[in-house]
Coordinates of C-alpha atoms in Angstrom, one line a residue:
X22 CA 87.7 125.4 115.7
X23 CA 85.8 125.1 112.4
X24 CA 87.3 123.9 109.2
X25 CA 84.9 125.9 107.0
X26 CA 83.6 129.4 107.3
X27 CA 79.8 129.8 107.7
X28 CA 79.5 131.0 104.0
X29 CA 80.7 127.6 102.7
X30 CA 78.0 125.3 101.2
X31 CA 79.1 122.4 103.4
X32 CA 79.3 124.4 106.7
X33 CA 76.3 122.9 108.3
X34 CA 77.7 119.4 107.9
X35 CA 81.1 120.3 109.3
X36 CA 80.4 123.1 111.8
X37 CA 81.1 121.4 115.1
X38 CA 84.8 121.1 114.3
X39 CA 85.3 117.7 116.0
X40 CA 84.2 115.7 113.1
X41 CA 87.6 115.0 111.4
X42 CA 90.1 112.3 112.1
X43 CA 93.3 110.9 110.5
X44 CA 94.8 114.2 109.3
X45 CA 97.7 113.7 106.9
X46 CA 99.9 116.5 105.5
X47 CA 101.4 116.5 102.0
X48 CA 103.7 118.7 100.0
X49 CA 103.3 118.4 96.3
X50 CA 106.7 117.7 94.8
X51 CA 105.7 119.3 91.5
X52 CA 104.5 122.7 92.9
X53 CA 105.8 122.8 96.5
X54 CA 102.2 123.6 97.6
X55 CA 100.9 122.2 100.9
X56 CA 97.8 120.1 101.3
X57 CA 96.0 118.5 104.3
X58 CA 93.9 115.4 103.9
X59 CA 91.5 114.1 106.6
X60 CA 88.6 111.8 107.2
X61 CA 85.2 113.2 107.8
X62 CA 84.0 111.1 110.7
X63 CA 80.4 110.0 111.1
X64 CA 80.0 112.3 114.2
X65 CA 78.7 114.9 111.6
X66 CA 75.5 112.9 111.4
X67 CA 76.6 111.4 108.0
X68 CA 76.2 107.7 107.5
X69 CA 79.8 107.1 106.2
X70 CA 83.3 108.2 106.7
X71 CA 84.9 109.9 103.6
X72 CA 88.2 111.5 102.7
X73 CA 88.4 115.2 102.3
X74 CA 91.2 117.5 101.2
X75 CA 92.2 121.2 101.3
X76 CA 95.1 123.2 100.0
X77 CA 96.9 125.1 102.8
X78 CA 98.2 128.7 102.6
X79 CA 100.6 127.7 105.4
X80 CA 100.4 124.8 107.9
X81 CA 98.0 126.7 110.1
X82 CA 95.7 128.3 107.4
X83 CA 93.5 126.4 105.1
X84 CA 92.4 127.9 101.7
X85 CA 88.8 127.2 102.4
X86 CA 87.8 127.8 98.7
X87 CA 89.7 124.5 97.8
X88 CA 88.0 122.2 100.4
X89 CA 86.8 119.1 98.6
X90 CA 85.2 115.8 99.4
X91 CA 87.4 113.2 97.6
X92 CA 85.7 109.9 98.1
X93 CA 82.3 108.2 98.3
X94 CA 82.2 104.9 100.1
X95 CA 81.7 101.9 97.8
X96 CA 82.0 104.0 94.6
X97 CA 85.1 104.3 92.4
X98 CA 84.7 108.1 92.2
X99 CA 83.3 110.8 94.4
X100 CA 79.5 110.8 94.0
X101 CA 80.0 108.3 91.1
X102 CA 77.9 105.5 89.8
X103 CA 80.4 102.7 89.4
X104 CA 80.6 100.4 92.5
X105 CA 83.8 99.2 93.9
X106 CA 84.4 95.4 93.5
X107 CA 85.6 95.2 97.1
X108 CA 83.0 96.2 99.7
X109 CA 84.1 99.1 101.8
X110 CA 81.5 99.0 104.6
X111 CA 80.9 102.5 105.7
X112 CA 84.5 103.6 106.0
X113 CA 87.0 105.5 103.9
X114 CA 89.7 106.8 106.3
X115 CA 93.4 107.3 107.0
X116 CA 94.4 109.0 103.7
X117 CA 98.0 109.2 102.5
X118 CA 99.3 110.8 99.3
X119 CA 102.2 109.8 97.0
X120 CA 103.3 111.2 93.6
X121 CA 105.0 109.1 90.9
X122 CA 105.6 110.0 87.2
X123 CA 102.7 112.4 86.8
X124 CA 100.1 110.5 88.9
X125 CA 98.9 111.2 92.4
X126 CA 98.3 108.1 94.4
X127 CA 95.9 108.4 97.3
X128 CA 95.9 105.5 99.6
X129 CA 93.1 105.0 102.2
X130 CA 91.7 102.4 104.6
X131 CA 88.3 100.8 104.1
X132 CA 86.0 98.9 106.5
X133 CA 86.2 98.9 110.3
X134 CA 89.4 98.2 112.3
X135 CA 87.8 95.1 113.8
X136 CA 86.9 93.7 110.4
X137 CA 89.2 91.2 108.6
X138 CA 88.5 93.2 105.5
X139 CA 90.1 96.4 107.0
X140 CA 92.4 97.0 104.1
X141 CA 94.4 99.7 102.2
X142 CA 93.3 100.5 98.7
X143 CA 94.5 103.1 96.2
X144 CA 92.9 105.8 94.1
X145 CA 94.5 107.7 91.2
X146 CA 94.3 111.3 90.2
X147 CA 96.1 114.0 88.1
X148 CA 95.9 116.6 90.8
X149 CA 96.4 116.6 94.6
X150 CA 92.7 117.4 95.1
X151 CA 91.5 115.0 92.5
X152 CA 89.2 113.9 91.1
X153 CA 90.4 110.5 92.2
X154 CA 89.3 107.1 90.8
X155 CA 89.7 104.1 93.1
X156 CA 91.5 101.2 91.4
X157 CA 89.3 98.1 91.3
X158 CA 90.7 95.1 93.3
X159 CA 91.0 93.0 90.0
X160 CA 93.2 95.7 88.6
X161 CA 95.6 95.8 91.6
X162 CA 93.8 98.3 93.8
X163 CA 94.2 96.4 97.0
X164 CA 97.6 97.3 98.5
X165 CA 97.5 95.7 101.9
X166 CA 95.0 93.4 103.7
X167 CA 94.8 90.3 105.7
X168 CA 93.7 86.9 104.4
X169 CA 90.1 86.5 105.6
X170 CA 90.5 82.9 106.5
X171 CA 93.8 83.4 108.5
X172 CA 93.3 84.2 112.2
X173 CA 96.7 85.6 112.9
X174 CA 96.4 89.1 111.5
X175 CA 93.8 91.8 111.2
X176 CA 93.5 95.6 111.3
X177 CA 96.2 95.8 108.5
X178 CA 94.9 99.2 107.2
X179 CA 96.5 101.7 109.5
X180 CA 99.4 102.5 107.3
X181 CA 102.4 104.8 106.6
X182 CA 105.1 104.8 103.9
X183 CA 108.9 104.8 104.3
X184 CA 111.6 105.1 101.7
X185 CA 114.9 103.1 101.9
X186 CA 117.0 104.2 99.0
X187 CA 114.9 103.7 95.9
X188 CA 112.5 101.3 97.6
X189 CA 109.1 102.3 99.1
X190 CA 107.7 100.3 102.0
X191 CA 104.2 100.4 103.5

């Protein structure tokens, strides 16, 4: 199965169809439209994992014309020039999407699962397909992570959200 048709400009990079992990569905509460987010794995021959997104016609049919790369590792914006304060290694993966008061919050994991710095960060956008800007650590961008000097927890970045009444838990 291929995600993109041969006519798409990124087809050569994604053509083998086995290069995506961490799929996450999302229904926009504003429009009711469906989206699918995923991580492009390095199996494509790329040097980093990044987050991609696509609007869905239904849960089995992507609207290929909307496919977008949403992150660049170690940069605050996709193909941007401002570096993130927190080093991300070569990993942006495990995307999740939340909406609150006009802002789309994309959460994602950075660094390797075996790294103490495997953490969850957030990026903000005005649209389910961005553009997104990662929030710097000094501005509250780090959502979940282990203390590097504490040997009792690691791999804290595989995440999900659950609501209990008005509260949101990660």
